Coordinates of C-alpha atoms in Angstrom, one line a residue:
Chain A
M19 CA -60.6 -36.0 -38.5
S20 CA -62.5 -38.8 -40.0
I21 CA -61.3 -41.3 -42.5
R22 CA -63.2 -39.5 -45.3
D23 CA -60.9 -36.6 -45.1
I24 CA -58.0 -38.7 -46.3
F25 CA -59.4 -38.9 -49.8
R26 CA -58.9 -35.7 -51.7
K27 CA -62.0 -36.2 -53.9
N28 CA -64.2 -35.4 -50.9
Q29 CA -62.4 -32.3 -49.9
K30 CA -64.3 -29.1 -50.7
K31 CA -62.8 -27.0 -53.4
K32 CA -61.7 -23.7 -52.2
Y33 CA -62.2 -22.1 -55.6
A34 CA -64.2 -22.7 -58.7
T35 CA -62.6 -23.2 -62.1
I36 CA -64.4 -21.7 -65.0
P37 CA -63.4 -23.4 -68.2
T38 CA -62.5 -20.9 -70.8
E39 CA -63.5 -21.2 -74.5
K40 CA -59.9 -22.1 -75.2
A41 CA -59.8 -24.9 -72.8
K42 CA -63.1 -26.3 -74.1
N43 CA -61.6 -26.5 -77.6
D44 CA -58.6 -28.3 -76.2
V45 CA -56.4 -26.6 -78.7
P46 CA -55.1 -23.1 -79.0
E47 CA -57.7 -20.9 -80.8
G48 CA -57.1 -20.4 -84.4
I49 CA -55.0 -23.5 -85.3
M50 CA -57.7 -26.1 -85.1
V51 CA -61.5 -26.1 -85.2
K52 CA -63.8 -28.8 -83.8
C53 CA -66.6 -29.9 -86.1
P54 CA -69.8 -29.3 -84.2
E55 CA -71.3 -32.3 -85.9
C56 CA -68.8 -35.2 -85.8
R57 CA -66.5 -33.6 -83.1
K58 CA -63.4 -34.2 -85.1
N59 CA -60.7 -31.6 -85.1
V60 CA -59.7 -30.0 -88.3
F61 CA -56.8 -27.7 -89.1
T62 CA -58.3 -24.2 -89.7
K63 CA -56.2 -23.8 -92.8
D64 CA -57.6 -27.1 -94.3
L65 CA -61.1 -26.1 -93.3
M66 CA -60.9 -22.8 -95.0
K67 CA -59.6 -24.4 -98.1
N68 CA -62.5 -26.8 -98.0
F69 CA -65.1 -23.9 -97.9
K70 CA -65.6 -24.5 -94.2
V71 CA -67.1 -27.9 -94.9
C72 CA -65.9 -30.6 -92.5
P73 CA -63.7 -33.0 -94.5
T74 CA -64.9 -35.9 -92.3
C75 CA -68.7 -35.6 -92.1
D76 CA -69.4 -33.0 -94.8
H77 CA -71.0 -30.7 -92.3
H78 CA -71.4 -27.2 -93.6
M79 CA -70.2 -24.9 -90.9
K80 CA -71.4 -21.4 -90.5
M81 CA -69.7 -18.8 -92.6
T82 CA -69.3 -15.1 -92.0
A83 CA -70.6 -12.7 -94.6
W84 CA -67.1 -11.9 -95.8
E85 CA -66.1 -15.5 -96.1
R86 CA -69.1 -15.9 -98.4
V87 CA -68.0 -13.0 -100.5
D88 CA -64.6 -14.5 -100.9
T89 CA -65.8 -17.9 -101.8
F90 CA -68.7 -16.9 -104.0
L91 CA -67.9 -13.9 -106.1
D92 CA -65.2 -13.0 -108.6
E93 CA -62.0 -11.8 -106.8
D94 CA -62.1 -8.2 -105.7
S95 CA -65.4 -7.6 -107.5
F96 CA -67.4 -6.8 -104.4
E97 CA -68.4 -3.3 -103.4
S98 CA -70.4 -3.1 -100.2
M99 CA -73.4 -0.8 -99.8
D100 CA -75.0 1.1 -96.9
D101 CA -72.4 0.3 -94.3
H102 CA -73.2 3.7 -92.8
L103 CA -76.7 2.7 -91.6
E104 CA -76.9 2.6 -87.8
T105 CA -79.2 0.6 -85.6
V106 CA -81.2 2.6 -83.0
N107 CA -83.1 1.4 -80.0
P108 CA -86.7 2.3 -80.8
L109 CA -88.3 0.5 -77.9
N110 CA -85.5 1.4 -75.4
F111 CA -84.8 -2.2 -74.8
P112 CA -82.3 -2.7 -72.0
S113 CA -78.7 -3.3 -73.2
Y114 CA -79.8 -3.6 -76.9
T115 CA -77.5 -0.8 -78.1
E116 CA -74.5 -2.4 -76.2
K117 CA -75.2 -5.8 -77.7
I118 CA -75.3 -4.4 -81.3
K119 CA -72.1 -2.5 -80.6
A120 CA -70.3 -5.6 -79.4
D121 CA -71.5 -7.7 -82.3
S122 CA -70.5 -5.0 -84.7
Q123 CA -67.0 -4.8 -83.3
K124 CA -66.7 -8.6 -83.4
S125 CA -67.9 -9.0 -87.0
G126 CA -66.8 -5.8 -88.6
L127 CA -70.3 -5.3 -90.0
N128 CA -72.8 -2.6 -89.1
E129 CA -75.6 -5.1 -89.0
A130 CA -76.5 -8.7 -89.5
V131 CA -76.5 -8.4 -93.3
L132 CA -73.8 -7.4 -95.8
T133 CA -75.1 -6.0 -99.1
G134 CA -73.5 -4.8 -102.3
L135 CA -72.7 -5.2 -105.9
G136 CA -70.4 -7.8 -107.3
K137 CA -69.6 -10.0 -110.2
L138 CA -70.3 -13.7 -110.5
D139 CA -68.4 -15.3 -113.3
G140 CA -68.3 -11.9 -115.0
Q141 CA -72.0 -11.2 -114.5
Q142 CA -73.1 -8.3 -112.4
V143 CA -75.3 -9.1 -109.5
A144 CA -76.7 -7.5 -106.4
L145 CA -76.0 -9.5 -103.3
A146 CA -77.1 -9.7 -99.7
I147 CA -75.5 -12.0 -97.3
M148 CA -76.9 -12.5 -93.8
D149 CA -74.4 -13.3 -91.0
S150 CA -75.7 -15.4 -88.2
H151 CA -72.7 -14.4 -86.0
F152 CA -74.4 -11.0 -85.6
R153 CA -77.4 -11.2 -83.3
M154 CA -78.3 -14.7 -84.8
G155 CA -78.8 -12.9 -88.1
S156 CA -82.0 -11.5 -86.9
M157 CA -83.8 -8.9 -88.9
G158 CA -84.4 -5.4 -87.5
S159 CA -84.9 -2.1 -89.2
V160 CA -81.4 -1.8 -90.6
V161 CA -81.3 -5.4 -92.0
G162 CA -84.7 -4.8 -93.6
E163 CA -83.6 -1.4 -95.0
K164 CA -80.2 -2.8 -96.3
I165 CA -81.9 -5.7 -98.1
T166 CA -84.6 -3.4 -99.5
R167 CA -82.0 -1.0 -100.9
A168 CA -80.0 -3.8 -102.4
V169 CA -83.1 -5.1 -104.2
E170 CA -84.0 -1.6 -105.4
K171 CA -80.4 -1.2 -106.7
A172 CA -80.8 -4.5 -108.6
T173 CA -84.1 -3.3 -110.1
E174 CA -82.6 0.1 -111.0
L175 CA -79.7 -1.6 -112.8
G176 CA -81.8 -4.4 -114.2
I177 CA -79.6 -7.2 -112.7
P178 CA -80.3 -10.3 -110.7
F179 CA -80.6 -10.2 -106.9
I180 CA -79.1 -13.0 -104.9
I181 CA -79.4 -13.5 -101.1
F182 CA -77.7 -15.9 -98.7
T183 CA -80.1 -16.2 -95.8
A184 CA -79.0 -17.1 -92.2
S185 CA -81.3 -15.9 -89.6
G186 CA -83.2 -16.7 -86.5
G187 CA -86.1 -14.5 -87.7
A188 CA -87.4 -11.1 -86.8
R189 CA -85.5 -9.2 -84.1
M190 CA -87.5 -9.1 -80.9
Q191 CA -85.9 -5.9 -79.6
E192 CA -87.4 -3.8 -82.3
G193 CA -90.9 -5.3 -82.0
V194 CA -93.4 -4.7 -84.7
L195 CA -90.9 -2.6 -86.7
S196 CA -89.0 -5.9 -87.3
L197 CA -92.2 -7.6 -88.4
M198 CA -92.9 -4.9 -90.9
Q199 CA -89.4 -5.5 -92.5
M200 CA -90.9 -8.7 -93.9
A201 CA -93.5 -6.6 -95.8
K202 CA -90.9 -4.0 -96.8
T203 CA -88.5 -6.4 -98.4
S204 CA -91.5 -8.2 -100.1
V205 CA -92.8 -5.1 -101.8
A206 CA -89.3 -4.3 -103.1
L207 CA -89.0 -7.9 -104.4
R208 CA -92.4 -7.7 -106.1
R209 CA -91.2 -4.6 -108.0
H210 CA -88.0 -6.3 -108.9
S211 CA -89.9 -9.3 -110.2
D212 CA -92.3 -7.2 -112.2
H213 CA -89.3 -5.9 -114.1
G214 CA -88.8 -9.5 -115.2
L215 CA -85.6 -9.8 -113.1
L216 CA -84.2 -12.9 -111.5
Y217 CA -84.1 -13.5 -107.7
I218 CA -82.2 -16.4 -106.3
S219 CA -82.6 -17.2 -102.6
I220 CA -80.0 -19.4 -101.1
L221 CA -81.0 -20.7 -97.7
T222 CA -78.2 -21.6 -95.3
H223 CA -78.2 -22.9 -91.8
P224 CA -80.3 -21.7 -90.0
T225 CA -83.1 -19.8 -91.8
T226 CA -86.2 -19.6 -89.6
G227 CA -89.1 -17.5 -88.4
G228 CA -89.8 -14.2 -90.1
V229 CA -87.0 -14.5 -92.6
S230 CA -88.1 -17.9 -93.8
A231 CA -91.7 -16.6 -93.9
S232 CA -90.7 -13.7 -96.2
F233 CA -88.0 -13.1 -98.7
A234 CA -86.1 -16.4 -98.2
S235 CA -89.0 -18.5 -99.5
V236 CA -90.0 -16.5 -102.6
G237 CA -87.0 -16.8 -104.9
D238 CA -87.6 -17.6 -108.6
I239 CA -85.1 -20.3 -107.6
N240 CA -84.9 -21.5 -104.0
I241 CA -81.7 -23.3 -103.2
A242 CA -80.4 -24.6 -99.9
E243 CA -77.1 -25.9 -98.5
P244 CA -77.2 -29.6 -97.4
K245 CA -78.7 -30.3 -94.0
A246 CA -79.5 -26.6 -93.4
L247 CA -82.2 -26.0 -90.8
I248 CA -85.1 -24.2 -92.4
G249 CA -88.5 -23.7 -90.9
F250 CA -91.0 -21.3 -89.5
A251 CA -91.6 -22.3 -85.9
G252 CA -88.9 -23.9 -83.8
R253 CA -88.9 -27.7 -83.3
R254 CA -89.5 -27.5 -79.6
V255 CA -92.5 -25.2 -80.0
I256 CA -94.1 -27.5 -82.5
E257 CA -93.5 -30.6 -80.4
Q258 CA -95.1 -28.9 -77.4
T259 CA -98.0 -27.7 -79.4
V260 CA -98.8 -31.0 -81.2
R261 CA -97.5 -33.2 -78.5
E262 CA -95.9 -35.7 -80.8
K263 CA -92.3 -36.5 -81.7
L264 CA -91.2 -35.0 -85.0
P265 CA -89.2 -36.9 -87.6
E266 CA -85.4 -36.8 -87.4
D267 CA -85.0 -34.9 -90.6
F268 CA -87.8 -32.4 -89.8
Q269 CA -87.1 -28.9 -91.1
T270 CA -83.8 -29.9 -92.8
A271 CA -83.1 -28.8 -96.4
E272 CA -83.7 -32.4 -97.5
F273 CA -87.1 -32.5 -95.8
L274 CA -88.0 -29.3 -97.5
L275 CA -86.9 -30.6 -100.9
N276 CA -89.2 -33.6 -100.5
H277 CA -92.0 -31.4 -99.6
G278 CA -91.8 -29.2 -102.6
Q279 CA -90.3 -26.1 -101.0
L280 CA -86.9 -26.1 -102.7
D281 CA -85.7 -26.2 -106.2
A282 CA -82.4 -27.8 -105.3
I283 CA -79.9 -28.6 -102.6
I284 CA -76.4 -27.6 -103.7
H285 CA -73.1 -28.4 -102.0
R286 CA -71.2 -25.4 -101.0
K287 CA -68.2 -26.4 -103.2
E288 CA -70.5 -26.3 -106.3
M289 CA -72.5 -23.2 -105.3
R290 CA -70.6 -20.6 -107.2
E291 CA -70.5 -22.6 -110.4
K292 CA -74.1 -23.7 -110.4
V293 CA -75.6 -20.3 -109.4
A294 CA -73.4 -18.6 -112.1
S295 CA -74.9 -21.1 -114.6
I296 CA -78.4 -20.2 -113.5
V297 CA -77.7 -16.5 -113.8
H298 CA -76.3 -17.1 -117.2
L299 CA -79.4 -19.0 -118.3
H300 CA -81.4 -15.9 -117.4
T301 CA -79.3 -13.2 -118.9
T302 CA -79.4 -14.5 -122.5
K303 CA -83.2 -14.0 -122.5
E304 CA -83.1 -11.1 -124.9
V305 CA -82.5 -13.6 -127.7
T306 CA -86.0 -14.5 -128.8
K307 CA -85.4 -15.2 -132.4
W308 CA -84.8 -18.8 -133.4
Chain B
M14 CA -81.3 -58.4 -124.1
V15 CA -83.7 -56.0 -125.7
K16 CA -87.3 -57.0 -125.7
V17 CA -88.5 -58.3 -129.1
L18 CA -92.0 -57.3 -130.1
P19 CA -94.2 -59.8 -131.9
F20 CA -94.4 -58.0 -135.2
E21 CA -90.6 -57.8 -135.4
E22 CA -90.1 -61.5 -135.1
P23 CA -89.6 -62.4 -138.8
I24 CA -86.9 -59.7 -138.9
I25 CA -85.1 -61.0 -135.9
Q26 CA -85.2 -64.5 -137.2
L27 CA -83.7 -63.5 -140.5
K28 CA -81.0 -61.5 -138.7
T29 CA -80.1 -64.4 -136.6
K30 CA -79.8 -66.6 -139.7
I31 CA -77.5 -64.1 -141.4
E32 CA -75.3 -63.9 -138.3
E33 CA -75.1 -67.7 -138.2
L34 CA -74.1 -67.9 -141.9
K35 CA -71.4 -65.2 -141.3
E36 CA -70.0 -67.1 -138.5
Y37 CA -70.0 -70.3 -140.5
T38 CA -68.2 -68.6 -143.4
A39 CA -65.6 -67.2 -141.1
N40 CA -64.9 -70.5 -139.4
A41 CA -65.3 -73.1 -142.1
D42 CA -64.0 -73.3 -145.6
V43 CA -67.4 -73.0 -147.3
D44 CA -68.0 -69.6 -148.8
M45 CA -71.5 -68.5 -148.2
S46 CA -71.0 -64.8 -149.1
V47 CA -73.4 -64.9 -152.0
E48 CA -76.2 -66.3 -149.9
I49 CA -75.4 -63.7 -147.2
V50 CA -75.7 -60.9 -149.7
N51 CA -79.0 -62.3 -150.9
L52 CA -80.4 -62.6 -147.4
E53 CA -79.3 -59.1 -146.5
A54 CA -81.2 -57.7 -149.5
R55 CA -84.2 -59.7 -148.3
L56 CA -83.8 -58.4 -144.8
E57 CA -83.8 -54.8 -146.0
K58 CA -86.9 -55.4 -148.0
L59 CA -88.6 -57.2 -145.1
E60 CA -87.7 -54.4 -142.7
Q61 CA -89.2 -51.9 -145.0
E62 CA -92.3 -53.9 -145.4
V63 CA -92.7 -54.5 -141.7
Y64 CA -91.8 -51.1 -140.4
E65 CA -93.7 -49.1 -142.9
N66 CA -96.9 -51.1 -142.5
M67 CA -97.1 -51.0 -138.8
E68 CA -100.6 -51.7 -137.4
P69 CA -101.9 -49.4 -134.6
W70 CA -101.4 -52.2 -132.1
D71 CA -97.8 -52.6 -133.2
R72 CA -97.3 -48.9 -132.5
V73 CA -98.8 -49.3 -129.1
Q74 CA -96.3 -52.0 -128.4
V75 CA -93.4 -49.7 -129.5
A76 CA -94.8 -46.8 -127.5
R77 CA -94.7 -49.0 -124.4
H78 CA -91.3 -50.6 -125.0
P79 CA -89.3 -50.7 -121.8
S80 CA -86.3 -49.2 -123.5
R81 CA -88.1 -46.4 -125.3
P82 CA -86.2 -43.2 -124.7
T83 CA -87.7 -41.0 -122.0
T84 CA -87.9 -37.2 -121.3
R85 CA -84.5 -37.4 -119.6
D86 CA -82.8 -39.0 -122.6
Y87 CA -84.1 -36.3 -124.9
I88 CA -83.1 -33.5 -122.5
Q89 CA -79.6 -35.0 -122.3
L90 CA -79.3 -35.3 -126.1
L91 CA -80.9 -32.0 -127.1
C92 CA -79.9 -29.6 -124.4
T93 CA -76.9 -28.3 -122.5
D94 CA -76.6 -26.8 -119.0
F95 CA -79.8 -28.5 -117.8
I96 CA -80.7 -27.6 -114.3
E97 CA -83.5 -29.6 -112.8
L98 CA -85.9 -27.7 -110.5
H99 CA -88.0 -29.4 -108.0
G100 CA -91.2 -29.0 -106.0
D101 CA -94.5 -27.3 -106.3
R102 CA -93.9 -25.0 -103.3
L103 CA -97.1 -26.3 -101.9
Y104 CA -96.9 -30.0 -100.9
G105 CA -94.2 -32.1 -102.5
D106 CA -91.9 -32.9 -105.3
D107 CA -93.4 -35.4 -107.8
A108 CA -90.7 -37.5 -109.5
A109 CA -93.2 -38.5 -112.2
I110 CA -92.7 -35.1 -113.8
I111 CA -89.3 -33.6 -114.2
G112 CA -88.5 -30.1 -115.4
G113 CA -86.0 -27.3 -115.4
I114 CA -84.1 -24.8 -117.4
A115 CA -81.6 -25.6 -120.1
L116 CA -80.0 -24.2 -123.2
F117 CA -81.3 -25.5 -126.5
E118 CA -79.2 -24.4 -129.5
G119 CA -77.5 -22.0 -127.0
K120 CA -80.8 -20.3 -126.0
P121 CA -82.6 -20.7 -122.7
I122 CA -85.8 -22.8 -122.6
T123 CA -87.9 -24.4 -120.0
I124 CA -88.3 -28.1 -120.5
I125 CA -90.8 -30.3 -118.7
G126 CA -91.9 -33.8 -119.1
H127 CA -93.3 -37.0 -117.7
Q128 CA -90.6 -39.3 -116.4
R129 CA -91.0 -43.0 -115.9
G130 CA -88.3 -45.2 -114.5
L131 CA -85.8 -47.5 -116.2
D132 CA -86.2 -50.3 -113.7
T133 CA -88.6 -51.4 -111.0
K134 CA -86.9 -49.4 -108.3
E135 CA -86.9 -46.2 -110.2
N136 CA -90.4 -46.9 -111.4
I137 CA -91.6 -47.0 -107.8
K138 CA -89.9 -43.7 -107.1
R139 CA -91.4 -42.2 -110.2
N140 CA -94.8 -43.9 -109.8
F141 CA -94.4 -45.4 -113.4
G142 CA -94.6 -41.9 -114.8
M143 CA -98.1 -41.3 -113.4
P144 CA -98.2 -37.9 -111.7
H145 CA -100.0 -36.8 -108.6
P146 CA -101.4 -33.2 -108.4
E147 CA -98.0 -31.9 -107.1
G148 CA -96.4 -33.0 -110.4
Y149 CA -98.8 -30.9 -112.4
R150 CA -98.5 -28.0 -110.0
K151 CA -94.7 -28.1 -110.3
A152 CA -95.1 -28.1 -114.1
L153 CA -97.3 -25.1 -113.9
R154 CA -94.9 -23.3 -111.5
L155 CA -92.1 -23.8 -114.0
M156 CA -94.2 -22.6 -116.9
K157 CA -95.1 -19.5 -115.1
Q158 CA -91.5 -19.0 -114.4
A159 CA -90.7 -19.4 -118.0
E160 CA -93.3 -16.8 -118.9
K161 CA -91.8 -14.3 -116.5
F162 CA -88.4 -14.7 -118.1
N163 CA -89.7 -14.9 -121.7
R164 CA -88.4 -18.5 -122.3
P165 CA -90.2 -20.8 -124.7
I166 CA -91.6 -24.0 -123.1
I167 CA -91.2 -27.5 -124.4
C168 CA -93.3 -30.3 -122.9
M169 CA -92.6 -34.0 -123.4
I170 CA -95.7 -36.1 -122.9
D171 CA -95.2 -39.7 -121.8
T172 CA -97.7 -41.1 -119.3
K173 CA -100.3 -43.8 -119.0
G174 CA -102.3 -41.1 -117.3
A175 CA -102.6 -39.1 -114.1
Y176 CA -102.4 -41.4 -111.1
P177 CA -105.8 -42.7 -109.9
G178 CA -105.3 -42.9 -106.1
K179 CA -106.7 -41.8 -102.8
A180 CA -103.9 -39.3 -102.0
A181 CA -104.2 -37.8 -105.5
E182 CA -108.0 -37.3 -105.1
E183 CA -107.5 -35.7 -101.7
R184 CA -105.1 -33.2 -103.0
G185 CA -107.2 -32.3 -106.0
Q186 CA -106.0 -34.3 -109.1
S187 CA -108.9 -32.8 -111.1
E188 CA -108.2 -29.3 -110.0
A189 CA -104.5 -29.6 -110.8
I190 CA -105.1 -30.8 -114.3
A191 CA -107.9 -28.3 -114.9
R192 CA -105.8 -25.5 -113.6
N193 CA -103.0 -26.4 -116.0
L194 CA -105.3 -26.4 -119.0
V195 CA -106.7 -22.9 -118.2
E196 CA -103.3 -21.4 -117.3
M197 CA -101.5 -22.9 -120.3
A198 CA -104.1 -21.3 -122.5
G199 CA -103.0 -17.9 -121.3
L200 CA -99.2 -18.3 -121.4
K201 CA -97.5 -15.5 -123.3
V202 CA -94.6 -17.5 -124.5
P203 CA -94.3 -20.2 -127.1
V204 CA -95.4 -23.7 -125.9
I205 CA -94.5 -26.8 -127.8
S206 CA -95.6 -30.3 -126.7
V207 CA -94.2 -33.5 -128.1
V208 CA -95.8 -36.9 -127.4
I209 CA -92.8 -39.2 -127.0
G210 CA -94.5 -42.3 -125.7
E211 CA -98.0 -42.8 -124.4
G212 CA -100.3 -39.8 -124.2
G213 CA -102.7 -41.0 -121.7
S214 CA -105.8 -38.9 -121.4
G215 CA -106.1 -35.8 -119.1
G216 CA -102.8 -36.7 -117.5
A217 CA -101.1 -36.1 -120.8
L218 CA -103.3 -33.1 -121.8
A219 CA -102.2 -31.3 -118.7
L220 CA -98.9 -30.7 -120.4
G221 CA -100.5 -30.4 -123.8
V222 CA -102.2 -27.1 -124.3
A223 CA -99.5 -26.0 -126.7
N224 CA -99.2 -23.9 -129.8
H225 CA -97.7 -26.8 -131.7
I226 CA -98.2 -30.4 -130.8
H227 CA -95.9 -33.0 -132.3
M228 CA -95.9 -36.8 -132.0
L229 CA -93.2 -39.3 -132.5
E230 CA -94.4 -41.7 -135.2
N231 CA -94.9 -44.6 -132.8
S232 CA -96.4 -42.7 -130.0
T233 CA -100.1 -42.7 -129.0
Y234 CA -102.5 -40.1 -127.6
S235 CA -105.9 -41.0 -126.5
V236 CA -108.7 -40.4 -124.1
I237 CA -108.2 -43.9 -122.6
S238 CA -105.9 -46.8 -122.9
P239 CA -106.9 -49.5 -125.5
E240 CA -107.4 -51.9 -122.6
G241 CA -109.7 -49.5 -120.8
A242 CA -111.7 -48.7 -123.9
A243 CA -112.1 -52.4 -124.7
S244 CA -113.4 -53.2 -121.2
I245 CA -115.8 -50.3 -121.2
L246 CA -117.0 -50.8 -124.8
W247 CA -117.0 -54.6 -125.1
K248 CA -116.5 -55.6 -121.5
D249 CA -113.3 -57.5 -122.5
A250 CA -109.8 -56.0 -122.0
A251 CA -108.4 -58.7 -124.3
L252 CA -109.9 -56.9 -127.2
A253 CA -107.4 -54.0 -126.8
K254 CA -105.9 -54.6 -130.2
E255 CA -109.3 -54.0 -131.9
A256 CA -109.8 -51.0 -129.6
A257 CA -106.4 -49.5 -130.6
E258 CA -107.6 -49.6 -134.2
A259 CA -111.0 -48.3 -133.6
M260 CA -110.0 -45.4 -131.5
K261 CA -107.5 -43.8 -133.8
I262 CA -104.8 -43.2 -131.3
T263 CA -101.6 -43.3 -133.4
A264 CA -99.6 -40.3 -134.6
P265 CA -100.6 -40.8 -138.3
D266 CA -104.3 -41.0 -137.3
L267 CA -104.1 -37.8 -135.2
K268 CA -102.3 -36.0 -137.9
K269 CA -105.1 -37.0 -140.3
M270 CA -107.7 -35.6 -137.9
G271 CA -105.8 -32.4 -137.7
I272 CA -105.2 -32.5 -134.0
I273 CA -101.4 -32.6 -134.1
D274 CA -99.1 -30.5 -136.3
T275 CA -96.2 -32.9 -137.1
V276 CA -95.5 -36.6 -137.1
I277 CA -91.8 -36.9 -136.2
T278 CA -90.4 -39.8 -138.2
E279 CA -88.9 -42.5 -136.1
V280 CA -85.9 -44.6 -136.8
H281 CA -86.9 -48.1 -138.2
G282 CA -88.3 -50.2 -135.4
G283 CA -88.8 -47.4 -133.0
A284 CA -86.9 -44.7 -131.2
H285 CA -85.1 -47.1 -128.9
K286 CA -83.1 -48.6 -131.8
N287 CA -81.1 -45.4 -132.2
I288 CA -81.8 -42.7 -129.6
E289 CA -79.2 -40.3 -130.9
A290 CA -80.6 -40.3 -134.4
Q291 CA -84.1 -39.9 -133.0
A292 CA -83.1 -36.9 -130.9
M293 CA -81.8 -35.3 -134.1
Y294 CA -85.1 -35.8 -135.9
M295 CA -86.9 -34.2 -133.0
K296 CA -84.4 -31.3 -132.9
E297 CA -85.3 -30.4 -136.4
T298 CA -89.0 -30.3 -135.7
L299 CA -88.5 -28.3 -132.5
L300 CA -86.3 -25.7 -134.3
T301 CA -88.8 -25.2 -137.0
S302 CA -91.6 -24.7 -134.5
L303 CA -89.6 -22.3 -132.4
K304 CA -88.6 -20.3 -135.4
E305 CA -92.2 -20.1 -136.5
L306 CA -93.6 -19.2 -133.1
S307 CA -90.9 -16.6 -132.2
E308 CA -92.4 -14.5 -135.0
L309 CA -95.6 -14.1 -133.0
T310 CA -96.3 -11.5 -130.3
P311 CA -97.3 -12.6 -126.9
D312 CA -101.0 -11.8 -127.6
E313 CA -100.8 -13.6 -130.9
L314 CA -99.4 -16.7 -129.2
V315 CA -102.4 -16.8 -126.9
E316 CA -104.7 -16.2 -129.8
N317 CA -103.0 -18.9 -131.8
R318 CA -103.5 -21.4 -129.0
Y319 CA -107.1 -20.3 -128.6
S320 CA -108.0 -20.8 -132.2
K321 CA -106.1 -24.1 -132.4
F322 CA -108.2 -25.7 -129.7
K323 CA -111.4 -23.8 -130.6
N324 CA -111.4 -25.6 -134.0
I325 CA -111.1 -29.1 -132.6
G326 CA -114.4 -31.0 -132.6
E327 CA -116.8 -32.4 -135.3
F328 CA -120.5 -31.9 -135.5
N329 CA -123.3 -30.9 -137.7
E330 CA -125.3 -27.8 -137.4

């Protein structure tokens, strides 16, 4: 036995400890949440009252689709659509079906977008809300189909279409079918627009890839939440391609506003009121006599 | 302290005198009220004389007054629920032009205008109200949006001109202005332009292909600034005053030439003396215009704009 063995630090561990999610958070799950930005702990109850915006650093945390419905629309006005559509595995991608099932159970959604009709300050709107907790909000056939049907419903009823985007882009596991959803949603939006109807795109963190390169960017009004990451190609990809360091605010909502891509950045707490006001400005259009 | 313009000096001197006498009467035993009444009558007469016989150069001074109300002031006073929309969706957001949707008399309109700054800091941000191509492209985007939603468009013109710079050239300043002229010609909704300050050349015209063009009494609209004209014509920018007269750039002159529809009366001494009252004058004119134009069909609106500009120009044949 050498002298090194006296010190416990040098002794080999006989087992490994895997820190659980719970231990990482340091507090029992559900009571407190750690802000991913400033690392301060917030009571979940306070956070929910604050629209999931960190009271310390104003960071807008990710919301689930249903949390959006609750904070954005008139109470009990929302009726979801097309919850019966099921994702298949067209390319027979290994474990794709299982992953969808798992996310579906976790989120209570059939896919990465929730669509339906609801009322915003008394005004009827068609709504689509993407949920980044479901496969990073990526767009496969079902997401594309649900959004398209919601747009068509809006066209049929002659009402505005509003979308909250949150997506990593097209879903790799469905290959070119995912790519074509960009075109499918676009043709539906074109028809909606040709009817003189309003489309508001609200870009939330993150909105990238095929989603930012299709319906997210072509609203009559493009709005983003503060600091949201919005872009086409990922930062790392660009840095490696151009071999230069990108600015700190690259691909943030603020960066986009300065570069002409957004109409406005609106704080989550004011989102409902401001969007309702925009919708109102577009529904009184029948009055043309002065 | 509000900047005093040279032609107003006699009025200001008289006003100061009256104030002095009033103070004297209040503090001393001597009663000067008769003199004060006399002087006030004289002041009224003097004001009338000065303000109703303004020379073109005086109007240029008023049009350039640092406190002259800007697009933003009129939007605030005339509209409710204004939502500013940013960006050309191509390159940037130009703060030298602002625009958005608002309610005017309870009905939605799109309102766009040049915006200069109130102080140096803001002027740097807004480039002294001299737009780059992205400003014109934003304006056009908002006009196209207005057309889609069948909203009338009101444009406020207030610029020394489009910005003459390297970046502006690289991004197609000429194309941006030219595109606006052509596209505005085809808009199927009523377009009304109001010159509220300086209407500097193509940079102003790019918001000016309208069914009705109105000018505030002390605003100017010209192909070049008086200084620019003087230096080109007479190689001496100091002759700007003469150039201002020769070039016929004031609202009354343009009305006489049939280029504009209405001269909107200004409060005595210029819009900055009473912004609220000025906004009310403008509101009346805008309402009359909107009423008249809303009678026209989309095709008639286009035709109306066509014939309006087709008829401008003088020649023998």
